[in-house]
Coordinates of C-alpha atoms in Angstrom, one line a residue:
Chain A
M116 CA 28.4 38.1 -16.7
T117 CA 26.5 36.6 -19.6
C118 CA 22.9 35.5 -19.4
E119 CA 24.0 31.9 -19.7
E120 CA 26.2 32.2 -16.6
I121 CA 23.4 34.0 -14.7
G122 CA 21.0 31.3 -15.8
E123 CA 23.0 28.7 -14.0
L124 CA 22.7 30.7 -10.8
L125 CA 19.0 31.5 -11.2
P126 CA 17.5 28.3 -9.7
D127 CA 19.5 28.9 -6.5
Y128 CA 18.4 32.5 -6.6
F129 CA 14.8 31.4 -6.9
E130 CA 15.2 29.2 -3.9
G131 CA 16.8 32.0 -1.9
S132 CA 19.9 29.9 -1.3
L133 CA 22.3 32.0 -3.3
K134 CA 25.0 33.7 -1.1
A135 CA 26.9 36.9 -1.6
P136 CA 28.6 37.9 -3.8
Q137 CA 26.8 35.8 -6.4
D138 CA 23.5 37.1 -5.1
D139 CA 24.6 40.7 -5.9
L140 CA 25.8 39.6 -9.3
V141 CA 22.4 38.2 -10.2
E142 CA 20.6 41.3 -8.9
R143 CA 22.8 43.6 -10.8
H144 CA 22.3 41.6 -14.0
I145 CA 18.6 41.5 -13.9
E146 CA 18.4 45.2 -13.4
E147 CA 20.0 45.5 -16.8
C148 CA 18.8 42.5 -18.7
A149 CA 15.1 42.4 -19.5
D150 CA 15.0 38.7 -20.5
C151 CA 16.5 37.4 -17.2
R152 CA 14.3 39.9 -15.3
E153 CA 11.3 38.4 -16.9
E154 CA 12.4 34.9 -15.9
V155 CA 12.6 35.9 -12.3
A156 CA 9.3 37.7 -12.6
I157 CA 7.5 34.6 -14.1
W158 CA 8.9 32.4 -11.3
K159 CA 7.5 34.8 -8.7
K160 CA 4.2 35.1 -10.6
L161 CA 3.7 31.4 -10.2
S162 CA 2.6 32.1 -6.6
L163 CA -0.5 33.6 -8.2
L164 CA -1.7 30.1 -9.0
P165 CA -4.1 29.2 -6.2
V166 CA -3.6 26.3 -3.8
E167 CA -6.4 24.0 -4.7
Q168 CA -8.6 22.0 -2.3
P169 CA -9.3 18.3 -2.7
S170 CA -12.9 17.5 -3.1
A171 CA -15.0 17.5 0.1
G172 CA -15.5 13.7 0.3
S173 CA -11.8 12.9 0.0
R174 CA -11.3 12.1 3.7
E175 CA -14.4 9.9 3.8
R176 CA -13.3 8.1 0.7
F177 CA -10.0 7.4 2.3
E178 CA -11.6 6.1 5.5
A179 CA -13.9 3.8 3.5
M180 CA -10.9 2.5 1.6
L181 CA -8.9 1.9 4.8
D182 CA -11.9 0.1 6.4
A183 CA -12.4 -2.1 3.4
Y184 CA -8.8 -2.9 3.3
Q185 CA -8.5 -3.8 6.9
T186 CA -11.7 -5.8 6.9
G187 CA -10.5 -7.6 3.8
R188 CA -7.2 -8.5 5.5
N189 CA -8.9 -9.7 8.7
D190 CA -11.3 -11.9 6.7
K191 CA -8.4 -13.4 4.8
A192 CA -6.5 -14.0 8.0
S193 CA -9.4 -15.8 9.7
A194 CA -11.0 -17.7 7.0
G195 CA -9.0 -17.4 3.8
F196 CA -7.7 -20.8 3.4
V197 CA -10.6 -22.4 1.6
P198 CA -11.2 -20.8 -1.7
E199 CA -14.5 -19.0 -2.0
K200 CA -15.9 -21.3 -4.7
R201 CA -15.2 -24.4 -2.9
R202 CA -16.9 -23.1 0.2
S203 CA -20.1 -22.2 -1.6
A204 CA -20.1 -25.5 -3.6
W205 CA -19.9 -27.4 -0.4
N206 CA -22.4 -25.2 1.4
W207 CA -24.7 -28.2 1.9
L208 CA -22.0 -29.7 4.0
R209 CA -22.6 -27.0 6.5
S210 CA -24.1 -29.2 9.1
P211 CA -21.3 -31.5 10.4
A212 CA -23.7 -34.2 11.3
G213 CA -25.2 -34.3 7.8
A214 CA -21.8 -34.4 6.3
V215 CA -20.8 -37.4 8.5
A216 CA -24.0 -39.2 7.6
W217 CA -23.3 -38.5 3.9
S218 CA -19.9 -40.0 4.2
A219 CA -21.3 -43.0 6.0
A220 CA -23.9 -43.5 3.3
L221 CA -21.2 -43.4 0.7
L222 CA -19.2 -46.0 2.6
V223 CA -22.1 -48.3 2.8
M224 CA -22.8 -47.9 -0.9
G225 CA -19.2 -48.5 -1.6
I226 CA -19.2 -51.7 0.4
F227 CA -22.3 -53.0 -1.2
A228 CA -21.1 -52.1 -4.6
G229 CA -17.8 -53.7 -3.9
N230 CA -19.4 -56.9 -2.6
Y231 CA -21.7 -57.0 -5.6
W232 CA -18.9 -56.6 -8.1
G233 CA -16.6 -58.8 -6.1
S234 CA -19.1 -61.7 -6.0
R235 CA -20.1 -61.3 -9.7
T236 CA -16.6 -61.2 -11.2
T237 CA -14.6 -63.0 -8.7
H238 CA -11.1 -62.7 -10.2
S239 CA -11.7 -59.4 -12.0
N240 CA -9.5 -56.4 -11.1
A241 CA -12.2 -54.1 -12.2
G242 CA -14.1 -54.6 -9.0
Q243 CA -11.1 -54.1 -6.8
D244 CA -10.2 -50.9 -8.6
E245 CA -13.7 -49.7 -8.1
I246 CA -13.5 -50.3 -4.4
A247 CA -10.1 -48.6 -4.2
A248 CA -11.6 -45.6 -6.0
M249 CA -14.5 -45.5 -3.6
Q250 CA -12.1 -45.6 -0.7
I251 CA -10.1 -42.7 -2.1
E252 CA -13.3 -40.8 -2.6
L253 CA -14.4 -41.5 0.9
T254 CA -11.1 -40.3 2.3
N255 CA -11.5 -37.1 0.3
M256 CA -15.0 -36.7 1.6
K257 CA -13.9 -37.0 5.2
Q258 CA -11.2 -34.4 4.5
L259 CA -13.8 -32.1 3.1
V260 CA -15.9 -32.6 6.2
V261 CA -12.9 -31.7 8.4
L262 CA -12.3 -28.6 6.2
S263 CA -15.9 -27.6 6.4
M264 CA -16.1 -28.2 10.2
L265 CA -13.0 -26.2 10.9
Q266 CA -15.0 -23.2 9.6
Q267 CA -17.7 -23.5 12.2
Q268 CA -18.6 -20.7 14.6
S269 CA -18.7 -22.9 17.6
A270 CA -15.4 -23.9 19.2
G271 CA -16.8 -27.3 20.1
E272 CA -17.4 -28.1 16.5
R273 CA -14.0 -27.0 15.4
L274 CA -12.6 -29.1 18.2
Q275 CA -14.5 -32.1 16.8
A276 CA -13.2 -31.4 13.4
V277 CA -9.6 -31.4 14.7
S278 CA -10.2 -34.8 16.4
Y279 CA -11.8 -36.2 13.2
S280 CA -8.6 -35.3 11.4
R281 CA -6.6 -37.4 13.8
R282 CA -8.3 -40.5 12.6
E283 CA -6.5 -40.3 9.3
D284 CA -2.9 -41.5 8.9
Q285 CA -2.4 -39.6 5.8
L286 CA -3.6 -36.0 5.7
D287 CA -4.5 -34.1 2.6
P288 CA -2.2 -31.1 2.2
Q289 CA -5.2 -28.8 2.3
V290 CA -6.3 -30.2 5.6
M291 CA -2.8 -29.9 6.9
S292 CA -2.6 -26.3 6.0
A293 CA -6.1 -25.8 7.5
L294 CA -4.8 -27.3 10.7
V295 CA -1.7 -25.1 10.7
H296 CA -4.0 -22.1 10.1
T297 CA -6.1 -23.2 13.0
L298 CA -3.1 -23.5 15.2
R299 CA -2.0 -20.0 14.3
Y300 CA -5.3 -18.1 14.2
D301 CA -8.1 -19.9 16.0
G302 CA -9.7 -17.8 18.7
S303 CA -10.0 -20.7 21.2
V304 CA -7.0 -21.9 23.1
D305 CA -8.5 -25.4 23.3
V306 CA -8.9 -25.7 19.6
R307 CA -5.3 -24.4 19.0
L308 CA -4.0 -27.0 21.5
A309 CA -5.9 -29.8 19.8
A310 CA -4.7 -28.7 16.4
L311 CA -1.1 -28.8 17.7
D312 CA -1.7 -32.2 19.1
A313 CA -3.0 -33.4 15.7
L314 CA -0.2 -31.9 13.9
S315 CA 2.5 -33.3 16.2
R316 CA 2.0 -36.7 14.5
H317 CA 2.9 -35.2 11.1
G318 CA 6.1 -33.5 12.0
A319 CA 7.9 -35.3 9.2
Q320 CA 5.9 -33.2 6.7
P321 CA 8.0 -30.1 5.9
Q322 CA 4.9 -28.0 5.5
V323 CA 3.6 -29.0 9.0
H324 CA 7.0 -28.7 10.5
K325 CA 7.6 -25.2 9.3
G326 CA 4.0 -24.1 10.2
V327 CA 4.4 -25.3 13.7
V328 CA 7.8 -23.8 14.3
D329 CA 6.7 -20.5 12.8
A330 CA 3.6 -20.4 15.0
L331 CA 5.7 -19.8 18.2
Q332 CA 6.4 -16.2 17.6
E333 CA 2.7 -15.3 17.2
Q334 CA 1.2 -17.2 20.0
Q335 CA -0.2 -15.2 22.9
S336 CA -1.4 -18.0 25.1
P337 CA 1.3 -19.4 27.5
L338 CA -0.3 -22.9 27.3
V339 CA 0.2 -23.1 23.6
Q340 CA 3.6 -21.5 23.8
V341 CA 4.7 -24.2 26.3
A342 CA 3.3 -27.0 24.1
L343 CA 5.0 -25.6 21.1
I344 CA 8.3 -25.3 22.9
D345 CA 8.0 -29.0 24.0
L346 CA 7.3 -30.1 20.5
M347 CA 10.2 -28.3 19.2
V348 CA 12.5 -30.1 21.7
E349 CA 10.9 -33.4 20.8
W350 CA 11.4 -32.8 17.1
R351 CA 15.0 -31.6 17.6
D352 CA 14.3 -28.9 15.1
P353 CA 17.6 -27.6 13.6
D354 CA 16.4 -24.0 13.8
A355 CA 14.8 -24.5 17.3
A356 CA 17.7 -23.1 19.3
Q357 CA 18.0 -20.0 17.2
R358 CA 14.3 -19.4 17.3
L359 CA 14.1 -19.9 21.0
R360 CA 16.9 -17.5 21.6
N361 CA 14.9 -14.9 19.6
F362 CA 11.8 -15.8 21.4
V363 CA 13.2 -15.3 24.9
Q364 CA 14.0 -11.7 23.8
T365 CA 10.3 -11.0 23.6
P366 CA 9.3 -8.4 26.1
N367 CA 6.6 -9.2 28.7
L368 CA 7.0 -12.9 28.3
N369 CA 5.2 -15.0 30.8
P370 CA 7.8 -16.2 33.5
T371 CA 6.7 -19.8 33.2
V372 CA 7.1 -19.7 29.4
R373 CA 10.5 -18.1 29.7
Q374 CA 11.6 -20.8 32.2
R375 CA 10.4 -23.5 29.7
A376 CA 12.2 -21.8 26.9
D377 CA 15.4 -21.7 28.9
W378 CA 15.0 -25.3 29.8
A379 CA 14.5 -26.2 26.1
L380 CA 17.6 -24.2 25.2
S381 CA 19.6 -26.1 27.7
K382 CA 18.2 -29.4 26.3
L383 CA 19.0 -28.4 22.7
N384 CA 22.6 -27.4 23.3
Chain B
M130 CA -11.1 5.8 35.0
K131 CA -13.0 6.7 31.8
E132 CA -11.7 10.3 32.1
Q133 CA -8.1 9.1 32.5
E134 CA -8.4 6.8 29.5
R135 CA -9.8 9.6 27.4
R136 CA -7.0 11.9 28.5
A137 CA -4.4 9.3 27.7
E138 CA -6.0 8.9 24.3
T139 CA -5.9 12.6 23.5
E140 CA -2.3 12.7 24.6
N141 CA -1.6 9.8 22.4
D142 CA -3.3 11.6 19.5
Q143 CA -1.3 14.7 20.1
A144 CA 1.9 12.8 20.3
M145 CA 1.0 11.1 17.0
K146 CA 0.3 14.5 15.4
L147 CA 3.8 15.7 16.3
S148 CA 5.6 12.5 15.3
P149 CA 7.9 12.6 12.3
D150 CA 6.4 11.1 9.1
E151 CA 8.9 8.3 9.2
D152 CA 7.9 7.1 12.7
L153 CA 4.2 7.1 11.7
M154 CA 5.0 5.2 8.5
L155 CA 6.9 2.6 10.5
E156 CA 3.8 2.1 12.7
V157 CA 1.7 1.7 9.5
R158 CA 4.2 -0.8 8.3
N159 CA 3.9 -2.8 11.5
G160 CA 0.2 -3.1 11.0
A161 CA -1.3 0.0 12.5
G162 CA -3.3 1.0 9.4
E163 CA -5.3 3.7 11.3
T164 CA -2.1 5.7 11.7
L165 CA -2.1 6.2 8.0
G166 CA -4.9 8.8 8.7
V167 CA -2.4 11.2 10.2
L168 CA -0.2 10.9 7.1
F169 CA -3.3 11.3 4.9
D170 CA -4.1 14.6 6.7
R171 CA -0.5 15.8 6.2
Y172 CA -0.1 14.8 2.6
H173 CA -3.4 14.6 0.7
A174 CA -3.7 18.3 0.0
P175 CA -0.1 18.7 -1.3
L176 CA -0.5 15.6 -3.4
Y177 CA -3.8 16.8 -4.8
N178 CA -2.1 20.0 -5.8
F179 CA 0.8 18.1 -7.4
Y180 CA -1.7 16.1 -9.5
S181 CA -4.1 18.9 -10.3
K182 CA -1.3 21.3 -11.5
L183 CA 0.2 18.4 -13.4
T184 CA -2.8 17.0 -15.1
G185 CA -5.3 19.9 -14.8
D186 CA -8.0 17.3 -14.1
R187 CA -9.6 17.5 -10.7
T188 CA -11.5 14.2 -10.7
L189 CA -8.4 12.4 -11.8
S190 CA -6.4 14.1 -9.1
D191 CA -8.8 13.0 -6.4
D192 CA -8.6 9.5 -7.7
L193 CA -4.8 9.4 -7.9
V194 CA -4.5 10.7 -4.3
Q195 CA -6.7 7.8 -3.1
E196 CA -4.6 5.4 -5.2
V197 CA -1.4 6.7 -3.5
F198 CA -2.7 5.9 -0.1
L199 CA -4.0 2.5 -1.2
R200 CA -0.6 1.7 -2.6
I201 CA 1.0 2.8 0.7
L202 CA -1.1 0.2 2.5
K203 CA -0.4 -2.5 -0.1
Y204 CA 3.3 -2.0 -0.2
R205 CA 3.9 -0.8 3.3
Q206 CA 6.3 -3.7 3.9
S207 CA 8.6 -2.2 1.2
Y208 CA 9.1 1.0 3.2
Q209 CA 12.6 0.8 4.5
P210 CA 13.3 2.4 7.9
G211 CA 15.5 5.5 7.4
T212 CA 14.0 6.4 4.0
P213 CA 12.7 10.0 4.0
F214 CA 8.9 9.5 3.9
R215 CA 8.4 12.6 1.7
A216 CA 10.7 11.2 -1.0
W217 CA 9.0 7.8 -0.8
I218 CA 5.4 9.1 -1.1
Y219 CA 6.3 11.3 -4.1
Q220 CA 7.9 8.3 -5.7
I221 CA 4.7 6.4 -5.3
A222 CA 2.7 9.4 -6.5
R223 CA 4.8 9.6 -9.7
N224 CA 4.4 5.9 -10.4
A225 CA 0.7 6.0 -9.8
R226 CA 0.4 8.7 -12.4
V227 CA 2.6 6.9 -14.9
D228 CA 0.6 3.7 -14.4
H229 CA -2.6 5.6 -14.9
Y230 CA -1.5 6.9 -18.2
R231 CA -0.3 3.6 -19.3
K232 CA -3.8 2.2 -18.8
T233 CA -5.7 5.3 -20.1
P234 CA -3.9 7.1 -22.8
R235 CA -3.9 10.8 -22.2
H236 CA -6.1 13.2 -24.0
I237 CA -5.2 16.7 -22.9
T238 CA -8.0 19.0 -23.8
F239 CA -9.0 22.2 -22.3
E240 CA -12.3 21.3 -20.8
P241 CA -14.0 23.9 -18.7
H242 CA -13.5 22.0 -15.5
M243 CA -9.8 21.9 -16.1
V244 CA -9.2 25.6 -15.9
A245 CA -8.0 26.6 -12.4
P246 CA -11.2 26.6 -10.5
V247 CA -10.6 29.0 -7.7
M248 CA -9.3 32.3 -8.9
P249 CA -8.1 35.0 -6.5
K250 CA -10.6 37.8 -6.3
D251 CA -8.2 40.6 -6.7
S252 CA -8.0 42.9 -9.6
A253 CA -9.3 41.9 -13.0
Q254 CA -5.8 42.2 -14.3
Q255 CA -4.5 39.7 -11.8
L256 CA -7.3 37.3 -12.6
E257 CA -6.4 37.4 -16.2
E258 CA -2.7 37.0 -15.5
T259 CA -3.4 33.9 -13.3
E260 CA -5.5 32.4 -16.1
L261 CA -2.8 33.0 -18.6
L262 CA -0.2 31.6 -16.4
H263 CA -2.2 28.5 -15.7
R264 CA -2.6 28.0 -19.4
A265 CA 1.1 28.7 -20.2
L266 CA 1.9 26.0 -17.6
M267 CA -0.5 23.5 -19.1
Q268 CA 1.0 24.1 -22.5
M269 CA 4.3 22.8 -21.4
P270 CA 5.4 19.2 -21.9
E271 CA 4.5 17.3 -18.8
E272 CA 8.1 16.6 -17.9
K273 CA 9.0 20.3 -17.7
R274 CA 5.8 21.1 -15.9
E275 CA 6.5 18.5 -13.4
I276 CA 9.8 19.9 -12.4
L277 CA 8.3 23.3 -12.0
V278 CA 5.4 21.9 -9.9
L279 CA 7.8 20.0 -7.7
S280 CA 10.1 22.9 -7.1
R281 CA 7.7 25.8 -6.9
F282 CA 4.5 24.3 -5.4
Q283 CA 5.5 21.2 -3.5
E284 CA 8.4 22.9 -2.0
L285 CA 10.7 20.0 -2.5
R286 CA 14.4 20.9 -2.2
Y287 CA 16.5 20.5 -5.3
E288 CA 18.4 17.6 -3.7
E289 CA 15.1 15.8 -3.0
I290 CA 13.9 16.4 -6.6
A291 CA 17.3 15.0 -7.9
R292 CA 16.8 11.9 -5.9
L293 CA 13.2 11.5 -7.0
L294 CA 14.0 11.9 -10.7
G295 CA 17.2 9.9 -10.4
C296 CA 19.4 12.6 -11.8
E297 CA 22.2 14.9 -10.7
L298 CA 21.6 18.1 -8.7
G299 CA 23.1 20.1 -11.5
T300 CA 20.7 18.6 -14.0
V301 CA 17.8 19.5 -11.8
K302 CA 18.9 23.2 -11.8
T303 CA 19.5 23.2 -15.5
R304 CA 16.0 21.7 -16.1
I305 CA 14.4 24.2 -13.8
H306 CA 16.0 27.0 -15.7
R307 CA 14.9 25.7 -19.1
A308 CA 11.4 25.1 -17.8
V309 CA 11.2 28.7 -16.6
Q310 CA 12.4 29.9 -19.9
E311 CA 9.8 28.0 -21.7
L312 CA 7.0 29.1 -19.4
R313 CA 8.0 32.7 -20.0
Q314 CA 7.9 32.2 -23.8
N315 CA 4.4 30.6 -23.5
F316 CA 3.2 33.3 -21.3
K317 CA 4.4 36.0 -23.6
Q318 CA 2.8 34.4 -26.6
L319 CA -0.5 34.1 -24.8
E320 CA -0.3 37.7 -23.6
R321 CA 0.3 38.9 -27.2
G322 CA -2.5 36.7 -28.5
L323 CA -4.9 38.1 -26.0
A324 CA -3.9 41.7 -26.3
P325 CA -6.5 42.7 -28.9
R326 CA -9.5 41.1 -27.1
E327 CA -8.6 41.7 -23.6
A328 CA -11.8 40.9 -21.7
A329 CA -12.7 37.8 -23.6
P330 CA -13.0 34.9 -21.2
A331 CA -13.7 32.4 -23.9
V332 CA -10.1 32.3 -25.2
V333 CA -10.0 28.8 -23.8
K334 CA -11.4 27.5 -27.0
T335 CA -9.0 29.4 -29.2
I336 CA -6.0 27.7 -27.9
P337 CA -5.4 24.4 -29.7
P338 CA -5.0 21.6 -27.3
R339 CA -1.4 20.4 -27.2
R340 CA -0.8 16.8 -27.7
F341 CA 1.8 15.2 -25.5
G342 CA 3.5 12.2 -26.8
N343 CA 4.9 9.4 -24.6
D344 CA 8.1 11.2 -24.1
M345 CA 8.0 10.8 -20.3

């Protein structure tokens, strides 16, 4: 056999996977051929190269990375919906009472300014525009108050924030997503239920609709689960039946919740 | 109660240590980040060796190993059940290296810390052979070195390497053969060059650094 032919067999020979009779062919060849013998020798010699050890701090570094990563994720999950800059810019809004007072002051200022302009230039549109602008600003302000209050440590204050948000007919998309976020991740069952209640009036918004329907799979509290199921029936969500069928497959489901889901399924079909 | 809990915990730990990589990775994928620690214990040393033999740079190898595990966390959702974990992690490892060189163009130089750090303490001759071999390996183009490292040190089967490199099994074998040929040539040349001044450890400096283009 030529060296070329042997060369094709060598990798299998290195690996020890070459069977007789080819195995014998290679061995006979390398006895006679110095070049091929050296190739086998150098392959074997590679075992001389030591197995190196990673640096001592490697495991600690990994642990630190894992910790940082998981903390980062949790932070994002619990408070990530208001951008960092916005939060620090509105830090002074921290106290909910102060924020409400500030909104009220603005409102009063707006009314005075409006009256003043209104009386001075009776038929001028400029004054009315100004008032409209003021009102928009005030609405924005209230939304910011809600956003800021939803971040509070105390469940009572978050609850209040949710009820403030109910006073508005039109909700800012940011507030809506904050409420959906509250529904999904808030630690308190009461706050979650209130958020669901507030959102139930905005089911026509696709964003809200989807957020609410998606929340079912993640809820742990039977109360919230039942409320969500009821709302899905009320909305006659097109995906509801499919989602509920998946949902009842969940192991360890609370019997009352399962009953409610079955009832909902019978309603929807 | 406490005792029971502890026992349950250790049993759980032991079960985890025996679980196949793929099962553990699925747990990581489903959100159990801490399970990644078991996979780290299994793979960080082999990966470190893969990198250190490939790049000859210990600090970089440490960094790249960390990068691999960070990427596993980041992209854990892309792990498909049924994929052999070993193939997957080596794929990530290769990509991490390629991305690193894309950001930081390589300058292969023989710095003192790049020479194999722990030498076997056998005979002087073996010590010298090991050093020559290490240098012969480092002189090869990275592509050829990689296939040798994968097959000889990482103990990947040829089929696994073929899948990893996206080529045929036959191609892998041909490339291994060629790489061994080249290693042998390099080694012989180094041996010849060394012959007149046998005990000179400073040869490191006499070997011109080989530049690798972007032929990977």
